[in-house]
mmCIF file of C-alpha atoms in Angstrom:
data_model
loop_
_atom_site.group_PDB
_atom_site.id
_atom_site.type_symbol
_atom_site.label_atom_id
_atom_site.label_comp_id
_atom_site.label_asym_id
_atom_site.label_seq_id
_atom_site.Cartn_x
_atom_site.Cartn_y
_atom_site.Cartn_z
ATOM 1 C CA UNK G 1 -115.084 62.013 18.750
ATOM 2 C CA UNK G 2 -118.390 64.610 19.412
ATOM 3 C CA UNK G 3 -121.567 64.101 21.203
ATOM 4 C CA UNK G 4 -125.016 65.300 19.800
ATOM 5 C CA UNK G 5 -126.357 67.642 22.214
ATOM 6 C CA UNK G 6 -127.738 66.040 25.054
ATOM 7 C CA UNK G 7 -129.618 62.875 24.451
ATOM 8 C CA UNK G 8 -125.907 61.377 24.296
ATOM 9 C CA UNK G 9 -125.353 61.759 28.360
ATOM 10 C CA UNK G 10 -121.530 59.697 27.515
ATOM 11 C CA UNK G 11 -118.340 60.508 24.798
ATOM 12 C CA UNK G 12 -115.318 58.592 25.107
ATOM 13 C CA UNK G 13 -111.669 59.928 23.150
ATOM 14 C CA UNK G 14 -108.350 58.819 23.159
ATOM 15 C CA UNK G 15 -105.775 60.424 24.583
ATOM 16 C CA UNK G 16 -104.649 63.499 22.356
ATOM 17 C CA UNK G 17 -107.806 63.430 20.052
ATOM 18 C CA UNK G 18 -109.146 66.780 20.669
ATOM 19 C CA UNK G 19 -113.345 66.126 21.825
ATOM 20 C CA UNK G 20 -116.130 67.454 21.195
ATOM 21 C CA UNK G 21 -119.091 68.299 23.952
ATOM 22 C CA UNK G 22 -122.263 70.695 21.991
ATOM 23 C CA UNK G 23 -125.051 71.827 23.902
ATOM 24 C CA UNK G 24 -128.922 72.868 23.040
ATOM 25 C CA UNK G 25 -130.512 75.901 25.586
ATOM 26 C CA UNK G 26 -133.536 76.485 25.691
ATOM 27 C CA UNK G 27 -134.367 80.740 25.839
ATOM 28 C CA UNK G 28 -133.441 82.633 23.245
ATOM 29 C CA UNK G 29 -132.827 86.229 24.969
ATOM 30 C CA UNK G 30 -130.283 83.903 27.415
ATOM 31 C CA UNK G 31 -126.593 86.357 26.906
ATOM 32 C CA UNK G 32 -124.843 84.474 29.010
ATOM 33 C CA UNK G 33 -123.077 81.136 28.446
ATOM 34 C CA UNK G 34 -121.221 79.267 30.695
ATOM 35 C CA UNK G 35 -119.400 75.903 30.658
ATOM 36 C CA UNK G 36 -118.581 73.824 33.822
ATOM 37 C CA UNK G 37 -116.616 70.532 34.384
ATOM 38 C CA UNK G 38 -117.317 68.342 37.683
ATOM 39 C CA UNK G 39 -115.594 65.450 38.730
ATOM 40 C CA UNK G 40 -116.427 63.296 40.858
ATOM 41 C CA UNK G 41 -117.105 64.080 44.905
ATOM 42 C CA UNK G 42 -116.736 67.652 43.828
ATOM 43 C CA UNK G 43 -119.146 70.284 43.197
ATOM 44 C CA UNK G 44 -118.882 72.167 39.230
ATOM 45 C CA UNK G 45 -115.338 74.031 38.105
ATOM 46 C CA UNK G 46 -115.452 76.993 35.347
ATOM 47 C CA UNK G 47 -114.346 76.634 31.867
ATOM 48 C CA UNK G 48 -115.356 78.698 30.172
ATOM 49 C CA UNK G 49 -117.728 81.908 29.275
ATOM 50 C CA UNK G 50 -118.790 83.328 26.571
ATOM 51 C CA UNK G 51 -121.594 86.112 25.833
ATOM 52 C CA UNK G 52 -124.194 86.388 23.457
ATOM 53 C CA UNK G 53 -122.588 89.461 21.363
ATOM 54 C CA UNK G 54 -119.945 86.817 20.265
ATOM 55 C CA UNK G 55 -119.930 83.555 18.683
ATOM 56 C CA UNK G 56 -116.547 82.151 19.901
ATOM 57 C CA UNK G 57 -113.397 82.403 22.170
ATOM 58 C CA UNK G 58 -110.162 80.723 23.364
ATOM 59 C CA UNK G 59 -108.882 79.663 26.839
ATOM 60 C CA UNK G 60 -105.830 77.268 27.570
ATOM 61 C CA UNK G 61 -106.841 74.532 25.133
ATOM 62 C CA UNK G 62 -110.877 74.398 25.429
ATOM 63 C CA UNK G 63 -113.547 77.159 22.874
ATOM 64 C CA UNK G 64 -116.466 77.499 23.272
ATOM 65 C CA UNK G 65 -118.227 78.329 19.533
ATOM 66 C CA UNK G 66 -121.979 79.941 20.440
ATOM 67 C CA UNK G 67 -124.695 79.382 17.323
ATOM 68 C CA UNK G 68 -127.173 81.825 18.280
ATOM 69 C CA UNK G 69 -129.616 81.101 15.308
ATOM 70 C CA UNK G 70 -130.129 77.150 15.846
ATOM 71 C CA UNK G 71 -129.473 77.881 20.549
ATOM 72 C CA UNK G 72 -126.267 76.083 19.881
ATOM 73 C CA UNK G 73 -122.978 75.940 22.489
ATOM 74 C CA UNK G 74 -120.249 73.870 21.902
ATOM 75 C CA UNK G 75 -116.794 73.567 23.691
ATOM 76 C CA UNK G 76 -113.726 71.797 21.991
ATOM 77 C CA UNK G 77 -111.357 70.308 23.731
ATOM 78 C CA UNK G 78 -107.960 69.946 22.161
ATOM 79 C CA UNK G 79 -105.215 67.368 23.053
ATOM 80 C CA UNK G 80 -107.164 65.177 25.903
ATOM 81 C CA UNK G 81 -105.162 64.298 28.805
ATOM 82 C CA UNK G 82 -106.866 62.617 30.951
ATOM 83 C CA UNK G 83 -107.612 65.027 33.469
ATOM 84 C CA UNK G 84 -110.405 65.422 30.978
ATOM 85 C CA UNK G 85 -112.966 63.293 32.432
ATOM 86 C CA UNK G 86 -115.609 63.973 33.805
ATOM 87 C CA UNK G 87 -118.789 65.234 32.899
ATOM 88 C CA UNK G 88 -119.440 68.687 31.394
ATOM 89 C CA UNK G 89 -122.085 70.741 31.900
ATOM 90 C CA UNK G 90 -123.634 73.820 30.688
ATOM 91 C CA UNK G 91 -125.594 76.755 31.541
ATOM 92 C CA UNK G 92 -127.531 79.497 30.587
ATOM 93 C CA UNK G 93 -127.846 82.423 32.251
ATOM 94 C CA UNK G 94 -131.105 85.329 30.933
ATOM 95 C CA UNK G 95 -132.339 87.998 33.172
ATOM 96 C CA UNK G 96 -135.635 87.325 33.147
ATOM 97 C CA UNK G 97 -135.500 84.433 34.594
ATOM 98 C CA UNK G 98 -134.019 86.982 37.610
ATOM 99 C CA UNK G 99 -130.463 87.952 38.067
ATOM 100 C CA UNK G 100 -127.914 84.909 37.866
ATOM 101 C CA UNK G 101 -130.138 82.304 37.957
ATOM 102 C CA UNK G 102 -127.848 80.387 35.977
ATOM 103 C CA UNK G 103 -129.975 76.920 34.553
ATOM 104 C CA UNK G 104 -127.528 74.435 33.723
ATOM 105 C CA UNK G 105 -127.993 71.349 30.736
ATOM 106 C CA UNK G 106 -127.840 68.021 32.061
ATOM 107 C CA UNK G 107 -124.586 67.093 31.351
ATOM 108 C CA UNK G 108 -121.796 64.981 29.333
ATOM 109 C CA UNK G 109 -119.436 62.038 30.580
ATOM 110 C CA UNK G 110 -116.634 62.587 28.947
ATOM 111 C CA UNK G 111 -113.235 59.462 29.396
ATOM 112 C CA UNK G 112 -110.405 59.781 27.971
ATOM 113 C CA UNK G 113 -108.505 56.234 27.254
ATOM 114 C CA UNK G 114 -105.730 55.783 28.078
ATOM 115 C CA UNK V 1 -109.508 79.406 52.048
ATOM 116 C CA UNK V 2 -109.722 81.257 48.848
ATOM 117 C CA UNK V 3 -112.617 78.534 47.555
ATOM 118 C CA UNK V 4 -116.604 78.665 49.153
ATOM 119 C CA UNK V 5 -116.391 76.263 52.051
ATOM 120 C CA UNK V 6 -119.497 74.185 52.619
ATOM 121 C CA UNK V 7 -120.153 71.467 56.130
ATOM 122 C CA UNK V 8 -120.773 68.905 56.725
ATOM 123 C CA UNK V 9 -119.230 67.177 53.739
ATOM 124 C CA UNK V 10 -121.227 64.318 54.604
ATOM 125 C CA UNK V 11 -124.769 64.452 56.136
ATOM 126 C CA UNK V 12 -126.866 60.938 57.143
ATOM 127 C CA UNK V 13 -129.750 61.977 58.491
ATOM 128 C CA UNK V 14 -133.310 59.267 59.596
ATOM 129 C CA UNK V 15 -136.984 60.114 57.760
ATOM 130 C CA UNK V 16 -137.941 63.050 59.809
ATOM 131 C CA UNK V 17 -135.057 64.945 61.517
ATOM 132 C CA UNK V 18 -134.604 68.945 60.555
ATOM 133 C CA UNK V 19 -131.738 69.337 58.757
ATOM 134 C CA UNK V 20 -129.275 72.072 58.390
ATOM 135 C CA UNK V 21 -125.801 72.742 56.598
ATOM 136 C CA UNK V 22 -123.709 75.472 55.512
ATOM 137 C CA UNK V 23 -121.348 77.203 53.608
ATOM 138 C CA UNK V 24 -118.391 80.211 53.490
ATOM 139 C CA UNK V 25 -117.945 81.443 50.334
ATOM 140 C CA UNK V 26 -115.156 83.349 48.646
ATOM 141 C CA UNK V 27 -114.670 86.246 50.821
ATOM 142 C CA UNK V 28 -116.068 89.695 50.071
ATOM 143 C CA UNK V 29 -118.585 87.658 47.866
ATOM 144 C CA UNK V 30 -122.225 89.841 47.508
ATOM 145 C CA UNK V 31 -123.695 87.051 45.561
ATOM 146 C CA UNK V 32 -124.774 83.178 47.368
ATOM 147 C CA UNK V 33 -126.836 80.371 45.896
ATOM 148 C CA UNK V 34 -128.321 77.632 46.582
ATOM 149 C CA UNK V 35 -128.413 74.533 43.908
ATOM 150 C CA UNK V 36 -129.641 70.944 44.216
ATOM 151 C CA UNK V 37 -128.254 67.979 42.590
ATOM 152 C CA UNK V 38 -129.933 65.177 41.743
ATOM 153 C CA UNK V 39 -127.491 62.540 41.169
ATOM 154 C CA UNK V 40 -126.674 61.836 37.400
ATOM 155 C CA UNK V 41 -129.136 65.363 36.638
ATOM 156 C CA UNK V 42 -127.363 68.563 36.537
ATOM 157 C CA UNK V 43 -127.313 71.381 39.522
ATOM 158 C CA UNK V 44 -131.688 72.960 39.994
ATOM 159 C CA UNK V 45 -131.407 76.554 41.100
ATOM 160 C CA UNK V 46 -133.014 77.035 44.288
ATOM 161 C CA UNK V 47 -132.291 80.718 46.500
ATOM 162 C CA UNK V 48 -130.242 83.579 45.989
ATOM 163 C CA UNK V 49 -128.503 85.764 48.132
ATOM 164 C CA UNK V 50 -127.742 89.680 47.534
ATOM 165 C CA UNK V 51 -125.558 90.557 50.656
ATOM 166 C CA UNK V 52 -128.056 89.593 53.740
ATOM 167 C CA UNK V 53 -131.124 89.699 50.661
ATOM 168 C CA UNK V 54 -133.028 86.785 49.748
ATOM 169 C CA UNK V 55 -134.083 87.718 46.282
ATOM 170 C CA UNK V 56 -135.317 85.304 44.240
ATOM 171 C CA UNK V 57 -136.274 81.818 45.479
ATOM 172 C CA UNK V 58 -138.180 80.878 43.620
ATOM 173 C CA UNK V 59 -135.940 76.855 43.202
ATOM 174 C CA UNK V 60 -137.096 76.090 46.737
ATOM 175 C CA UNK V 61 -139.980 73.184 46.052
ATOM 176 C CA UNK V 62 -141.365 73.138 49.071
ATOM 177 C CA UNK V 63 -141.907 75.248 52.523
ATOM 178 C CA UNK V 64 -139.525 72.844 54.232
ATOM 179 C CA UNK V 65 -136.787 74.326 52.783
ATOM 180 C CA UNK V 66 -135.454 77.886 53.878
ATOM 181 C CA UNK V 67 -132.391 79.567 54.041
ATOM 182 C CA UNK V 68 -130.939 82.377 55.392
ATOM 183 C CA UNK V 69 -127.772 84.295 55.181
ATOM 184 C CA UNK V 70 -128.474 87.068 57.964
ATOM 185 C CA UNK V 71 -125.007 88.960 57.837
ATOM 186 C CA UNK V 72 -124.827 89.075 54.128
ATOM 187 C CA UNK V 73 -121.170 86.037 54.537
ATOM 188 C CA UNK V 74 -122.036 83.239 56.088
ATOM 189 C CA UNK V 75 -124.950 80.930 55.428
ATOM 190 C CA UNK V 76 -127.376 77.977 55.726
ATOM 191 C CA UNK V 77 -129.818 75.757 53.939
ATOM 192 C CA UNK V 78 -132.344 73.977 56.208
ATOM 193 C CA UNK V 79 -134.675 71.406 55.859
ATOM 194 C CA UNK V 80 -137.219 71.006 58.354
ATOM 195 C CA UNK V 81 -138.651 66.946 58.194
ATOM 196 C CA UNK V 82 -136.606 65.645 55.566
ATOM 197 C CA UNK V 83 -137.990 63.361 53.316
ATOM 198 C CA UNK V 84 -135.956 60.808 51.219
ATOM 199 C CA UNK V 85 -137.156 62.422 47.369
ATOM 200 C CA UNK V 86 -134.457 65.668 49.770
ATOM 201 C CA UNK V 87 -131.651 62.857 49.630
ATOM 202 C CA UNK V 88 -129.506 64.840 46.813
ATOM 203 C CA UNK V 89 -126.472 67.094 46.780
ATOM 204 C CA UNK V 90 -126.085 70.763 47.628
ATOM 205 C CA UNK V 91 -123.735 72.909 46.275
ATOM 206 C CA UNK V 92 -123.657 76.159 46.964
ATOM 207 C CA UNK V 93 -122.520 79.573 45.343
ATOM 208 C CA UNK V 94 -120.777 81.882 45.402
ATOM 209 C CA UNK V 95 -119.478 85.745 43.189
ATOM 210 C CA UNK V 96 -119.160 89.650 43.485
ATOM 211 C CA UNK V 97 -121.274 91.271 41.204
ATOM 212 C CA UNK V 98 -123.908 92.400 42.886
ATOM 213 C CA UNK V 99 -125.565 93.003 38.944
ATOM 214 C CA UNK V 100 -124.172 91.723 35.205
ATOM 215 C CA UNK V 101 -122.554 88.683 34.634
ATOM 216 C CA UNK V 102 -120.295 86.264 35.919
ATOM 217 C CA UNK V 103 -119.112 83.400 36.833
ATOM 218 C CA UNK V 104 -119.942 81.190 40.016
ATOM 219 C CA UNK V 105 -117.369 79.812 42.757
ATOM 220 C CA UNK V 106 -118.979 76.609 43.375
ATOM 221 C CA UNK V 107 -117.581 74.861 47.287
ATOM 222 C CA UNK V 108 -117.398 70.519 47.160
ATOM 223 C CA UNK V 109 -121.378 70.661 48.077
ATOM 224 C CA UNK V 110 -122.520 68.616 51.099
ATOM 225 C CA UNK V 111 -124.481 65.002 50.544
ATOM 226 C CA UNK V 112 -127.527 64.548 52.301
ATOM 227 C CA UNK V 113 -129.099 60.923 52.411
ATOM 228 C CA UNK V 114 -132.099 60.504 53.307
ATOM 229 C CA UNK V 115 -132.588 57.155 54.901
#
């Protein structure tokens, strides 16, 4: 399944399938991007990050893709598990707004169906 | 503990009361941030410290909000004369760097409910 940016805040996929969460960021000067996972009642948990001089970065079961031309960021989660159910936020950082002020998107709720 | 610790976990205040929210960052982390998260929304930046210096407080919504980090470690976010619109989760985050880029490590937040 695939979500289209932040206009579709919920995404449901079957356990074992791959999921793609998209994010449109706002500032072309942003130089660093992070994906966070937030479970109910907890703070955001770091998943993966990417700098603006890269277009792809892979972690364990996760891949982040960055397209600076269209200011688009995506998070791919492979072989989803029930524990992946959470809200996922993209965040962008840029120096114009001051050191280390991350700006968060609204988030996408991912639900993994058994 | 190894992570960012926030207390209290939950706080209920009557409108007009003052509240103080505490954050214990990861030991040795130079930078500390406060964010406000309304229900169903992403975190919104409030303020940023590098050691004891408050370098950016542009996100504080009014002069009722005040943050301090006097010794460069523990931080307190104080809200005076609370209003219902202050109800939210207040998140604290820290990171090692003083300049450069690295991910923020968040605590589990304080949920403030103003009645």
